[in-house]
């Protein structure tokens, strides 16, 4: 029964577009799921491996730009481009990982921040490729037929299904990772890196693998962002604040939990939508506030706290 | 050759102000092992304080510093006492995330109150630059440089000669041993946090006439600040001063000889190289 619950929940999520026809609600669902992917992806590295990255926006941006550029220059349909965006994110993460993982703790965090700024500045200034601050725009998406019927890209339903599949697979990947050998390596690294090294774990390789997986899903979400909003510019997909928001989703929801980022994404997106009516970036005030409150009073995050409430004391 | 000296002088002048921001961050790190991500926002508060006192009450920024710096000193102490103190036992990563939240809160409250417009403060005496040896030096930047040097020297004497200053250095070297010698580490931490905030505010006030100000300016300043502090070695005051001046000069040369668009990138690349090959900083001693 306990094992069936997540599967049932997943199937229910996939059925939502059949039952809900309100386009605004579906849009909200899409945003929540997109942030869920980002939170889950960040949590793979930040939660399970304990490596706090402040630079995940660079993988998101690279994914988004890959998707857009491949479509605009080579006519490659965005759903393939999206997968390549994820792969590009993972590829970019390899050199970044090998450089930044020479550093530990807060130094690693600062290094990722600097790398992300370098990537942002390159995207802003490499105008032949990215059109600089003007950004890239897709006007129409190509036609796809599924079961003999063309998919209607003007409606939200198909997008919802795509992002839901990405989110569920990211969560499933987390589930597998936590049970795999790599997951145990990461746990050992998080608890004591020197001890992990001394028992023969190749810590750099373990951390780089976790980063690559994390960057893959982040890039995938970036590609989805490009396809859904059909417009990207460096300010939208590369800012520091985007990296920080990913951190918040994972921390507020609950580090090292599979469903935590969902809770974090629902919670923070709700705040954002409630506040946005009155003030464009007002939600960031609340993000900051909740971040502080959660670290002070709920270090396990909201979902982590709920889980602890239900599991008997050991 | 003239361009060379002009950019060298510009670099040193801005670099001194960077150094002041860096020193604030580095003393806080030294004593409390907090990397304060909200440090840039304290600079921003200093800038806006000076801006509003000039716009509303016509108080010259260099005069309003006398009011703003003590104000931020107290605000910093309160922030430590009521916000950060409880977080520190949770470890470095927790404080990092906590101050990230604090930074987002301050910056966006400021954005809410003052909108995201880019503002400038035009002083009447800023129009004609000084021209010693044919090098143009804007008057406010020259005054700011003088004051920054003065403040840095005062800080040096505070740390080197006063009892409180010695206690700060002792806590920074070894908090436990300092506590055993009868130093009240909590009070020293509170004073140090106030000091860091005051230095940030002072740098903000001094920077106002030479920089655009907007509520999220802290985001850029904090990243620069990390570059400075890592260049000099985290926790080292002389290192932060040298790092600040170095970054100022590198940026200024980069803008002239490489490209304006990539001048910030140069700073980051140096930052990464230093982190990788000399993580103790260019001037820091190797630590365990």
Coordinates of N, CA and C in Angstrom, one line a residue, chain A residues 48-272:
Chain A
X48 N 21.1 15.6 -1.3 CA 21.7 14.2 -1.1 C 23.2 14.3 -1.0
X49 N 23.8 15.2 -1.7 CA 25.3 15.2 -1.7 C 25.8 16.3 -0.7
X50 N 24.9 17.2 -0.3 CA 25.3 18.3 0.6 C 26.1 19.3 0.0
X51 N 26.1 19.5 -1.4 CA 26.9 20.5 -2.0 C 26.0 21.6 -2.5
X52 N 26.0 22.7 -1.8 CA 25.1 23.8 -2.1 C 25.6 24.6 -3.3
X53 N 24.9 24.5 -4.4 CA 25.2 25.2 -5.6 C 24.4 26.5 -5.8
X54 N 25.1 27.6 -6.0 CA 24.4 28.8 -6.3 C 24.4 29.1 -7.8
X55 N 24.7 28.1 -8.6 CA 24.9 28.4 -10.0 C 24.1 27.6 -11.0
X56 N 23.0 27.0 -10.5 CA 22.2 26.2 -11.3 C 21.5 26.9 -12.5
X57 N 21.4 28.2 -12.4 CA 20.7 29.0 -13.4 C 21.5 28.7 -14.7
X58 N 22.8 28.5 -14.7 CA 23.6 28.4 -15.9 C 23.1 27.1 -16.7
X59 N 22.8 26.0 -16.0 CA 22.3 24.8 -16.7 C 20.9 25.0 -17.3
X60 N 20.1 25.8 -16.5 CA 18.8 26.1 -17.0 C 18.9 26.9 -18.2
X61 N 19.7 28.0 -18.2 CA 19.8 28.8 -19.3 C 20.4 28.1 -20.5
X62 N 21.4 27.3 -20.3 CA 22.0 26.6 -21.4 C 21.0 25.6 -22.1
X63 N 20.2 25.0 -21.2 CA 19.1 24.1 -21.8 C 18.1 24.9 -22.6
X64 N 17.7 26.1 -22.1 CA 16.7 26.9 -22.8 C 17.3 27.4 -24.1
X65 N 18.5 27.9 -24.1 CA 19.1 28.4 -25.3 C 19.4 27.3 -26.3
X66 N 19.8 26.1 -25.9 CA 20.0 25.0 -26.8 C 18.8 24.7 -27.6
X67 N 17.7 24.6 -26.8 CA 16.4 24.3 -27.5 C 16.0 25.3 -28.5
X68 N 16.1 26.6 -28.1 CA 15.7 27.7 -29.0 C 16.6 27.8 -30.2
X69 N 17.9 27.7 -30.0 CA 18.8 27.9 -31.1 C 18.7 26.7 -32.1
X70 N 18.6 25.5 -31.6 CA 18.4 24.4 -32.5 C 17.2 24.5 -33.3
X71 N 16.1 25.0 -32.7 CA 14.9 25.1 -33.5 C 15.0 26.3 -34.5
X72 N 15.5 27.4 -34.1 CA 15.5 28.6 -34.9 C 16.6 28.5 -36.1
X73 N 17.7 27.8 -35.8 CA 18.7 27.7 -36.8 C 18.6 26.5 -37.7
X74 N 18.2 25.3 -37.0 CA 18.2 24.1 -37.8 C 16.9 23.5 -37.9
X75 N 15.9 24.1 -37.4 CA 14.5 23.6 -37.5 C 14.3 22.3 -36.7
X76 N 15.1 22.0 -35.7 CA 14.9 20.8 -34.9 C 13.8 21.1 -33.9
X77 N 12.8 20.2 -33.9 CA 11.6 20.4 -33.1 C 12.0 20.5 -31.6
X78 N 11.3 21.5 -30.9 CA 11.7 21.7 -29.5 C 11.7 20.5 -28.6
X79 N 10.8 19.5 -28.8 CA 10.8 18.4 -27.9 C 12.0 17.5 -28.0
X80 N 12.7 17.5 -29.2 CA 14.0 16.8 -29.3 C 15.0 17.8 -28.7
X81 N 14.9 19.1 -29.0 CA 15.8 20.1 -28.6 C 15.9 20.1 -27.1
X82 N 14.7 19.8 -26.4 CA 14.6 19.9 -25.0 C 15.6 18.8 -24.4
X83 N 15.5 17.6 -25.0 CA 16.4 16.5 -24.5 C 17.8 16.9 -24.7
X84 N 18.1 17.5 -25.9 CA 19.5 17.9 -26.1 C 19.9 19.0 -25.2
X85 N 18.9 19.8 -24.8 CA 19.2 20.9 -23.8 C 19.6 20.3 -22.5
X86 N 18.9 19.2 -22.1 CA 19.4 18.5 -20.9 C 20.8 18.0 -21.0
X87 N 21.0 17.4 -22.2 CA 22.4 16.8 -22.4 C 23.4 17.9 -22.4
X88 N 23.1 19.0 -23.0 CA 24.1 20.1 -23.0 C 24.3 20.6 -21.6
X89 N 23.3 20.7 -20.8 CA 23.4 21.1 -19.4 C 24.4 20.1 -18.7
X90 N 24.2 18.8 -18.9 CA 25.0 17.8 -18.3 C 26.5 18.0 -18.7
X91 N 26.6 18.2 -20.1 CA 28.0 18.4 -20.6 C 28.7 19.6 -20.0
X92 N 27.9 20.7 -19.9 CA 28.5 21.9 -19.3 C 28.9 21.7 -17.9
X93 N 28.1 20.8 -17.2 CA 28.4 20.6 -15.8 C 29.7 19.8 -15.5
X94 N 30.2 19.1 -16.5 CA 31.4 18.3 -16.3 C 32.6 19.2 -16.0
X95 N 32.9 20.1 -16.9 CA 34.1 21.0 -16.6 C 33.8 21.8 -15.3
X96 N 32.6 22.3 -15.2 CA 32.3 23.1 -14.0 C 32.5 22.3 -12.7
X97 N 32.0 21.0 -12.8 CA 32.2 20.2 -11.7 C 33.6 19.9 -11.3
X98 N 34.4 19.5 -12.4 CA 35.8 19.2 -12.1 C 36.6 20.4 -11.5
X99 N 36.2 21.6 -12.0 CA 36.8 22.8 -11.4 C 36.3 23.1 -10.0
X100 N 35.0 23.2 -9.8 CA 34.5 23.7 -8.5 C 34.6 22.7 -7.4
X101 N 34.6 21.4 -7.8 CA 34.6 20.4 -6.7 C 36.0 20.2 -6.1
X102 N 36.9 21.0 -6.6 CA 38.2 21.0 -5.8 C 38.0 21.7 -4.5
X103 N 36.9 22.4 -4.4 CA 36.6 23.3 -3.3 C 35.5 22.6 -2.5
X104 N 35.5 23.0 -1.2 CA 34.5 22.4 -0.3 C 33.6 23.4 0.4
X105 N 32.4 22.9 0.8 CA 31.5 23.8 1.6 C 31.2 25.1 1.0
X106 N 31.3 26.2 1.7 CA 30.9 27.5 1.2 C 31.8 27.9 0.1
X107 N 33.1 27.5 0.0 CA 33.9 27.8 -1.1 C 33.4 27.3 -2.4
X108 N 32.9 26.1 -2.3 CA 32.2 25.5 -3.5 C 31.1 26.4 -4.0
X109 N 30.2 26.8 -3.0 CA 29.1 27.6 -3.3 C 29.5 28.9 -4.0
X110 N 30.5 29.6 -3.5 CA 31.0 30.8 -4.1 C 31.5 30.6 -5.5
X111 N 32.2 29.5 -5.7 CA 32.8 29.2 -7.0 C 31.7 29.0 -8.0
X112 N 30.6 28.3 -7.6 CA 29.5 28.1 -8.6 C 28.8 29.4 -8.9
X113 N 28.8 30.3 -7.9 CA 28.2 31.6 -8.2 C 29.0 32.4 -9.2
X114 N 30.3 32.3 -9.1 CA 31.2 33.0 -10.1 C 31.1 32.4 -11.4
X115 N 31.0 31.0 -11.5 CA 30.9 30.4 -12.8 C 29.6 30.8 -13.5
X116 N 28.5 30.8 -12.7 CA 27.2 31.1 -13.3 C 27.3 32.5 -13.8
X117 N 28.0 33.4 -13.1 CA 28.1 34.8 -13.6 C 28.9 34.9 -14.9
X118 N 29.9 34.1 -15.0 CA 30.7 34.0 -16.2 C 29.8 33.6 -17.4
X119 N 29.1 32.5 -17.2 CA 28.2 31.9 -18.2 C 27.2 33.0 -18.6
X120 N 26.6 33.7 -17.6 CA 25.6 34.7 -18.0 C 26.2 35.8 -18.8
X121 N 27.4 36.3 -18.4 CA 28.0 37.3 -19.2 C 28.3 36.9 -20.6
X122 N 28.8 35.6 -20.8 CA 29.1 35.1 -22.1 C 27.8 35.1 -22.9
X123 N 26.7 34.6 -22.3 CA 25.4 34.6 -23.1 C 25.0 36.0 -23.5
X124 N 25.2 36.9 -22.6 CA 24.8 38.3 -22.8 C 25.6 38.9 -24.0
X125 N 26.9 38.6 -24.1 CA 27.7 39.3 -25.0 C 28.0 38.5 -26.3
X126 N 27.7 37.2 -26.4 CA 28.0 36.4 -27.6 C 26.8 36.6 -28.5
X127 N 26.7 37.7 -29.2 CA 25.5 38.1 -29.9 C 25.2 37.3 -31.1
X128 N 26.3 36.8 -31.8 CA 26.0 36.0 -33.0 C 25.1 34.8 -32.7
X129 N 25.4 34.2 -31.5 CA 24.7 33.0 -31.1 C 23.4 33.3 -30.4
X130 N 23.4 34.2 -29.5 CA 22.3 34.3 -28.5 C 21.5 35.6 -28.8
X131 N 21.9 36.4 -29.7 CA 21.2 37.7 -30.0 C 21.3 38.6 -28.7
X132 N 22.2 38.3 -27.8 CA 22.4 39.2 -26.6 C 21.2 39.5 -25.8
X133 N 21.0 40.7 -25.4 CA 19.9 41.1 -24.5 C 18.6 41.1 -25.2
X134 N 18.6 41.0 -26.6 CA 17.3 41.0 -27.3 C 16.6 39.7 -27.1
X135 N 17.3 38.6 -26.9 CA 16.7 37.3 -26.7 C 16.3 36.6 -27.9
X136 N 15.7 35.5 -27.8 CA 15.3 34.7 -28.9 C 13.8 34.4 -28.8
X137 N 13.1 34.4 -29.9 CA 11.6 34.3 -29.9 C 11.2 33.2 -30.9
X138 N 10.3 32.3 -30.5 CA 9.7 31.4 -31.4 C 8.3 31.8 -31.6
X139 N 7.8 31.9 -32.9 CA 6.5 32.4 -33.1 C 5.5 31.2 -33.1
X140 N 5.8 30.2 -33.9 CA 4.9 29.0 -33.9 C 5.7 27.7 -33.7
X141 N 5.0 26.8 -33.0 CA 5.7 25.5 -32.8 C 5.3 24.6 -34.0
X142 N 6.2 23.7 -34.4 CA 5.8 22.8 -35.5 C 4.7 21.8 -35.1
X143 N 4.1 21.3 -36.2 CA 2.9 20.4 -36.0 C 3.4 19.0 -35.6
X144 N 2.7 18.4 -34.6 CA 3.0 17.0 -34.3 C 1.7 16.2 -34.3
X145 N 1.7 15.0 -34.8 CA 0.5 14.3 -34.8 C 0.7 13.1 -33.8
X146 N -0.3 12.9 -32.9 CA -0.2 11.8 -32.0 C -1.5 11.0 -32.2
X147 N -1.4 9.7 -32.5 CA -2.5 8.9 -32.8 C -3.4 9.5 -33.9
X148 N -2.7 10.0 -34.9 CA -3.4 10.6 -36.1 C -4.0 11.9 -35.9
X149 N -3.8 12.5 -34.7 CA -4.5 13.8 -34.5 C -3.4 14.9 -34.1
X150 N -3.4 16.0 -34.8 CA -2.4 17.0 -34.5 C -2.6 17.6 -33.0
X151 N -1.5 17.7 -32.3 CA -1.6 18.3 -31.0 C -1.8 19.8 -31.0
X152 N -2.7 20.3 -30.2 CA -3.0 21.7 -30.2 C -2.1 22.4 -29.2
X153 N -1.0 23.1 -29.8 CA -0.1 23.7 -28.9 C -0.6 25.0 -28.3
X154 N -1.8 25.5 -28.7 CA -2.3 26.7 -28.2 C -3.0 26.4 -26.8
X155 N -3.2 25.1 -26.5 CA -3.8 24.8 -25.3 C -2.7 24.4 -24.3
X156 N -3.1 24.4 -23.0 CA -2.0 24.1 -22.0 C -1.8 22.6 -21.7
X157 N -2.9 21.8 -22.1 CA -2.8 20.4 -21.7 C -1.6 19.7 -22.1
X158 N -1.2 19.7 -23.4 CA 0.0 19.0 -23.8 C 1.3 19.4 -23.1
X159 N 1.4 20.7 -22.8 CA 2.6 21.2 -22.0 C 2.5 20.6 -20.6
X160 N 1.3 20.5 -20.1 CA 1.2 20.0 -18.7 C 1.7 18.6 -18.7
X161 N 1.3 17.8 -19.7 CA 1.7 16.4 -19.7 C 3.2 16.2 -19.8
X162 N 3.8 17.1 -20.7 CA 5.2 17.0 -20.9 C 6.0 17.3 -19.6
X163 N 5.6 18.4 -18.9 CA 6.4 18.8 -17.8 C 6.1 17.8 -16.6
X164 N 4.8 17.2 -16.6 CA 4.5 16.3 -15.5 C 5.4 15.0 -15.7
X165 N 5.6 14.6 -17.0 CA 6.4 13.4 -17.2 C 7.9 13.7 -16.8
X166 N 8.4 14.9 -17.1 CA 9.7 15.3 -16.7 C 9.8 15.3 -15.1
X167 N 8.8 15.9 -14.5 CA 8.9 16.0 -13.0 C 8.9 14.6 -12.4
X168 N 8.0 13.7 -12.9 CA 7.9 12.4 -12.3 C 9.1 11.6 -12.6
X169 N 9.7 11.8 -13.8 CA 11.0 11.0 -14.0 C 12.1 11.5 -13.1
X170 N 12.1 12.9 -12.9 CA 13.2 13.4 -12.0 C 13.0 12.8 -10.6
X171 N 11.7 12.7 -10.2 CA 11.5 12.2 -8.8 C 11.9 10.7 -8.8
X172 N 11.6 10.0 -9.8 CA 11.9 8.6 -9.9 C 13.4 8.4 -9.9
X173 N 14.1 9.3 -10.6 CA 15.6 9.2 -10.6 C 16.1 9.4 -9.2
X174 N 15.5 10.4 -8.5 CA 15.9 10.6 -7.1 C 15.8 9.4 -6.3
X175 N 14.6 8.7 -6.4 CA 14.3 7.5 -5.7 C 15.3 6.4 -6.0
X176 N 15.6 6.3 -7.3 CA 16.6 5.3 -7.6 C 18.0 5.6 -7.1
X177 N 18.4 6.9 -7.2 CA 19.7 7.4 -6.7 C 19.9 7.1 -5.3
X178 N 18.8 7.4 -4.5 CA 18.9 7.3 -3.0 C 19.2 5.8 -2.7
X179 N 18.7 4.9 -3.5 CA 18.9 3.5 -3.2 C 20.1 2.9 -3.9
X180 N 20.7 3.6 -4.8 CA 21.9 3.1 -5.5 C 23.2 3.2 -4.7
X181 N 24.2 2.6 -5.2 CA 25.5 2.7 -4.5 C 26.0 4.2 -4.5
X182 N 25.7 4.9 -5.6 CA 26.1 6.3 -5.7 C 25.4 7.1 -4.6
X183 N 24.2 6.7 -4.3 CA 23.5 7.4 -3.2 C 24.2 7.3 -1.9
X184 N 24.7 6.1 -1.6 CA 25.4 5.9 -0.4 C 26.7 6.6 -0.3
X185 N 27.4 6.7 -1.5 CA 28.6 7.4 -1.6 C 28.3 8.9 -1.2
X186 N 27.2 9.4 -1.8 CA 26.9 10.8 -1.6 C 26.6 11.1 -0.1
X187 N 25.9 10.1 0.5 CA 25.6 10.3 1.9 C 26.8 10.3 2.7
X188 N 27.8 9.5 2.4 CA 29.1 9.4 3.1 C 29.8 10.8 2.9
X189 N 29.8 11.3 1.7 CA 30.4 12.6 1.4 C 29.8 13.7 2.2
X190 N 28.5 13.7 2.3 CA 27.8 14.7 3.0 C 28.1 14.7 4.5
X191 N 28.2 13.5 5.0 CA 28.5 13.4 6.5 C 29.9 13.8 6.8
X192 N 30.9 13.2 6.0 CA 32.3 13.5 6.3 C 33.1 13.2 5.1
X193 N 33.5 14.2 4.4 CA 34.2 14.0 3.1 C 35.5 13.3 3.2
X194 N 36.3 13.7 4.3 CA 37.6 13.1 4.4 C 37.4 11.6 4.7
X195 N 36.5 11.3 5.6 CA 36.3 9.9 5.9 C 35.8 9.1 4.7
X196 N 35.0 9.7 3.9 CA 34.5 9.0 2.6 C 35.7 8.7 1.8
X197 N 36.6 9.7 1.6 CA 37.8 9.5 0.8 C 38.7 8.4 1.3
X198 N 38.8 8.4 2.7 CA 39.7 7.4 3.3 C 39.2 6.0 3.2
X199 N 37.9 5.8 2.9 CA 37.5 4.4 2.8 C 37.4 4.1 1.3
X200 N 38.0 4.9 0.4 CA 38.2 4.6 -0.9 C 37.2 5.0 -1.9
X201 N 36.3 5.9 -1.5 CA 35.3 6.5 -2.4 C 36.0 7.6 -3.3
X202 N 35.8 7.5 -4.6 CA 36.3 8.5 -5.4 C 35.3 9.7 -5.3
X203 N 35.6 10.6 -4.4 CA 34.6 11.6 -4.1 C 34.3 12.5 -5.2
X204 N 35.4 12.9 -6.0 CA 35.1 13.8 -7.1 C 34.2 13.2 -8.1
X205 N 34.5 11.9 -8.4 CA 33.6 11.3 -9.4 C 32.2 11.2 -9.0
X206 N 32.0 10.8 -7.7 CA 30.6 10.7 -7.2 C 29.9 12.1 -7.2
X207 N 30.6 13.2 -6.8 CA 30.0 14.5 -6.8 C 29.7 14.9 -8.2
X208 N 30.7 14.7 -9.2 CA 30.5 15.1 -10.5 C 29.3 14.4 -11.1
X209 N 29.2 13.1 -10.8 CA 28.0 12.3 -11.4 C 26.7 12.9 -10.9
X210 N 26.7 13.2 -9.6 CA 25.4 13.8 -9.0 C 25.1 15.1 -9.7
X211 N 26.2 15.9 -9.9 CA 26.0 17.2 -10.5 C 25.5 17.1 -12.0
X212 N 26.1 16.1 -12.7 CA 25.7 15.9 -14.1 C 24.2 15.5 -14.2
X213 N 23.8 14.6 -13.3 CA 22.4 14.2 -13.3 C 21.5 15.4 -13.0
X214 N 21.9 16.2 -12.0 CA 21.2 17.4 -11.5 C 21.1 18.4 -12.7
X215 N 22.2 18.6 -13.4 CA 22.3 19.5 -14.5 C 21.4 19.1 -15.6
X216 N 21.4 17.7 -15.9 CA 20.5 17.2 -16.9 C 19.1 17.6 -16.8
X217 N 18.5 17.4 -15.6 CA 17.1 17.7 -15.3 C 16.9 19.2 -15.4
X218 N 17.9 20.0 -14.9 CA 17.8 21.4 -14.9 C 17.8 21.9 -16.3
X219 N 18.6 21.4 -17.2 CA 18.7 21.7 -18.6 C 17.4 21.4 -19.3
X220 N 16.8 20.2 -18.9 CA 15.6 19.7 -19.5 C 14.5 20.7 -19.2
X221 N 14.4 21.2 -17.9 CA 13.4 22.2 -17.5 C 13.7 23.5 -18.2
X222 N 14.9 23.8 -18.5 CA 15.2 25.0 -19.2 C 14.7 24.9 -20.6
X223 N 14.9 23.8 -21.3 CA 14.3 23.5 -22.6 C 12.8 23.7 -22.6
X224 N 12.2 23.1 -21.6 CA 10.8 23.2 -21.5 C 10.3 24.6 -21.3
X225 N 11.1 25.4 -20.5 CA 10.8 26.8 -20.4 C 10.7 27.5 -21.7
X226 N 11.8 27.3 -22.5 CA 11.9 27.9 -23.8 C 10.7 27.6 -24.7
X227 N 10.3 26.3 -24.7 CA 9.2 25.8 -25.5 C 7.9 26.4 -25.1
X228 N 7.7 26.5 -23.7 CA 6.4 26.9 -23.2 C 6.2 28.4 -23.4
X229 N 7.3 29.2 -23.0 CA 7.1 30.6 -23.1 C 7.5 31.2 -24.4
X230 N 8.2 30.4 -25.2 CA 8.6 30.7 -26.6 C 9.5 31.9 -26.7
X231 N 10.0 32.3 -25.6 CA 10.9 33.5 -25.6 C 12.0 33.3 -24.5
X232 N 13.2 33.5 -24.8 CA 14.2 33.5 -23.7 C 15.1 34.7 -23.9
X233 N 15.6 35.3 -22.8 CA 16.7 36.3 -22.9 C 17.5 36.0 -21.6
X234 N 18.8 36.6 -21.6 CA 19.7 36.2 -20.5 C 19.1 36.6 -19.2
X235 N 18.3 37.7 -19.1 CA 17.8 38.1 -17.8 C 16.8 37.2 -17.3
X236 N 16.1 36.5 -18.2 CA 15.0 35.6 -17.8 C 15.6 34.2 -17.3
X237 N 16.7 33.7 -18.0 CA 17.1 32.3 -17.7 C 18.5 32.2 -17.1
X238 N 19.2 33.3 -16.9 CA 20.5 33.2 -16.3 C 20.7 34.0 -15.0
X239 N 19.7 34.6 -14.4 CA 20.0 35.5 -13.3 C 20.4 34.7 -12.0
X240 N 21.2 35.4 -11.1 CA 21.5 34.8 -9.8 C 20.2 34.4 -9.1
X241 N 19.2 35.3 -9.2 CA 18.0 35.1 -8.4 C 17.4 33.7 -8.8
X242 N 17.5 33.3 -10.0 CA 16.9 32.0 -10.4 C 17.6 30.9 -9.7
X243 N 18.9 31.0 -9.6 CA 19.6 29.9 -8.9 C 19.2 29.9 -7.4
X244 N 19.0 31.1 -6.9 CA 18.6 31.1 -5.4 C 17.2 30.6 -5.3
X245 N 16.3 30.9 -6.2 CA 14.9 30.4 -6.1 C 14.9 28.9 -6.1
X246 N 15.8 28.2 -6.9 CA 15.8 26.8 -6.9 C 16.2 26.2 -5.5
X247 N 17.2 26.9 -4.9 CA 17.7 26.5 -3.6 C 16.5 26.6 -2.6
X248 N 15.7 27.7 -2.7 CA 14.6 27.9 -1.8 C 13.6 26.8 -1.9
X249 N 13.3 26.4 -3.1 CA 12.2 25.4 -3.3 C 12.7 24.1 -2.6
X250 N 13.9 23.7 -2.8 CA 14.4 22.5 -2.1 C 14.5 22.7 -0.6
X251 N 15.0 23.8 -0.1 CA 15.2 23.9 1.3 C 13.8 24.1 2.0
X252 N 12.9 24.9 1.5 CA 11.6 25.1 2.1 C 10.8 23.8 2.1
X253 N 10.9 23.1 1.0 CA 10.2 21.8 0.9 C 10.7 20.8 1.8
X254 N 12.0 20.6 1.8 CA 12.7 19.6 2.6 C 13.8 19.0 1.8
X255 N 15.0 19.2 2.4 CA 16.2 18.6 1.7 C 16.2 17.1 1.9
X256 N 16.7 16.4 0.9 CA 16.8 14.9 1.0 C 15.5 14.2 1.1
X257 N 14.4 14.8 0.5 CA 13.2 14.1 0.4 C 12.8 14.1 -1.0
X258 N 12.0 13.1 -1.4 CA 11.6 13.1 -2.8 C 10.5 14.0 -3.1
X259 N 9.5 14.1 -2.2 CA 8.3 14.9 -2.5 C 8.5 16.4 -2.0
X260 N 9.6 16.6 -1.2 CA 9.8 17.9 -0.6 C 9.7 19.1 -1.6
X261 N 10.4 19.0 -2.8 CA 10.4 20.0 -3.7 C 9.0 20.3 -4.3
X262 N 8.1 19.3 -4.3 CA 6.7 19.5 -4.8 C 6.1 20.5 -3.8
X263 N 6.2 20.1 -2.5 CA 5.6 21.0 -1.5 C 6.2 22.4 -1.6
X264 N 7.5 22.5 -1.7 CA 8.2 23.8 -1.8 C 7.6 24.6 -3.0
X265 N 7.5 23.9 -4.2 CA 7.1 24.5 -5.4 C 5.6 25.0 -5.3
X266 N 4.8 24.2 -4.7 CA 3.4 24.6 -4.5 C 3.3 25.8 -3.6
X267 N 4.0 25.7 -2.5 CA 4.0 26.7 -1.5 C 4.4 28.1 -2.1
X268 N 5.6 28.0 -2.7 CA 6.2 29.3 -3.2 C 5.5 29.8 -4.4
X269 N 5.0 28.9 -5.3 CA 4.3 29.4 -6.5 C 3.0 30.1 -6.1
X270 N 2.3 29.5 -5.0 CA 1.1 30.1 -4.6 C 1.3 31.5 -4.1
X271 N 2.4 31.6 -3.3 CA 2.7 33.0 -2.8 C 3.0 33.9 -3.9
X272 N 3.8 33.4 -4.9 CA 4.1 34.3 -6.0 C 2.9 34.8 -6.8

